[in-house]
CSV table of C-alpha atoms in Angstrom, one decimal:
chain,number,residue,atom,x,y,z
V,26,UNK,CA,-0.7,-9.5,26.3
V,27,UNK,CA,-1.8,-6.1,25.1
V,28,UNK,CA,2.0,-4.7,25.9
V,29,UNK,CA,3.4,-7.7,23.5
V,30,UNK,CA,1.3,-6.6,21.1
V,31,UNK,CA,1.9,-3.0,21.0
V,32,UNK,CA,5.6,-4.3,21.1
V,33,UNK,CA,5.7,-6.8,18.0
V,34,UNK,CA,3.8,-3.3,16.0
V,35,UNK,CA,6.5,-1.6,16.9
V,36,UNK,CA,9.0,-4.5,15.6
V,37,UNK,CA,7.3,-5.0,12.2
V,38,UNK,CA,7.1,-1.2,11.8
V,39,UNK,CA,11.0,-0.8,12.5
V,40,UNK,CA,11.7,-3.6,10.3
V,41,UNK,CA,9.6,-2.7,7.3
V,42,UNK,CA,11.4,0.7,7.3
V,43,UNK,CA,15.1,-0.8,7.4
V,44,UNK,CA,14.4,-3.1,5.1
V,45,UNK,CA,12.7,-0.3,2.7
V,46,UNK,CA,16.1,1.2,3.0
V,47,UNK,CA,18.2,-2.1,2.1
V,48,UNK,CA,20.1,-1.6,-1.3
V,49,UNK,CA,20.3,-5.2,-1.6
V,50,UNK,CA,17.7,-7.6,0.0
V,51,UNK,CA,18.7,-11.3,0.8
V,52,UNK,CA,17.0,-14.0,-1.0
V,53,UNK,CA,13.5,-14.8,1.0
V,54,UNK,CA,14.2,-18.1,1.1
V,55,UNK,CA,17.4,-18.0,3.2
V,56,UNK,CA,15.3,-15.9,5.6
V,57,UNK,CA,12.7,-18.4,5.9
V,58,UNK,CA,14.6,-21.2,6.3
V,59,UNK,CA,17.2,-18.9,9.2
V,60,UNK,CA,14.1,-18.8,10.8
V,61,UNK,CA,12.7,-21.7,10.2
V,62,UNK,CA,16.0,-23.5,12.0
V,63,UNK,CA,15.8,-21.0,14.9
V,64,UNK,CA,12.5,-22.1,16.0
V,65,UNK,CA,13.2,-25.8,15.8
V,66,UNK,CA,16.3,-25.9,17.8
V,67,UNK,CA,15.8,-25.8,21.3
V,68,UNK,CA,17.6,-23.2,23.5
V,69,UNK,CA,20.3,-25.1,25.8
V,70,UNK,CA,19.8,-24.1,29.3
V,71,UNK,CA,22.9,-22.9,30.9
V,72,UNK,CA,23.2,-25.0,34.4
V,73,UNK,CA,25.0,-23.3,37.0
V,74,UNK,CA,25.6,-24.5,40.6
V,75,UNK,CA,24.5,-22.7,43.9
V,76,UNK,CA,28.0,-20.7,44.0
V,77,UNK,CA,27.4,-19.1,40.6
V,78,UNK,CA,24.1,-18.7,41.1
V,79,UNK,CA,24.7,-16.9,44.8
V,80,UNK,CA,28.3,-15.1,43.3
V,81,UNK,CA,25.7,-13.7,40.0
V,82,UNK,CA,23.1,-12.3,42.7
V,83,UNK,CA,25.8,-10.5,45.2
V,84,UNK,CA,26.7,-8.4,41.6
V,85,UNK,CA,23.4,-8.2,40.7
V,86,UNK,CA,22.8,-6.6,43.9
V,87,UNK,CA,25.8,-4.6,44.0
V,88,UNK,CA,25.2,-3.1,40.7
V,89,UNK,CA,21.5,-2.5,42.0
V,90,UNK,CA,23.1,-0.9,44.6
V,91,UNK,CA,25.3,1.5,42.7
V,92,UNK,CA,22.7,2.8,40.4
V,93,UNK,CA,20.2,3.8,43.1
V,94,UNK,CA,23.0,6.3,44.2
């Protein structure tokens, strides 16, 4: 909880400075309403069979593997 925090201060901060450097801001309506429709819509769950799923975790592993080197 405390590490989300610290994390969404360090969002707003970020984003108050690009935007202070913006030569042209967009409307705040269009931004509202962006992410306004990005909340509402539900994120589609990719489905993936056992083979994908297995083939995805030998590269994860392999690419593990290959950094601890």
């Amino acid at each position: 909880m405390r590490q989300q925090k610290r994390r969404d201060m360090v969002t707003q901060a970020y984003m108050t400075a690009v935007w202070s450097r913006a030569s042209k801001l967009p409307k705040l309506e269009s931004i509202l309403s962006k992410q306004e429709q990005a909340t509402k819509q539900p994120k589609k769950k990719r489905v993936q069979t056992p083979e994908q799923m297995l083939e995805f975790a030998k590269l994860f592993q392999a690419n593990y593997e290959e950094s601890q080197k």
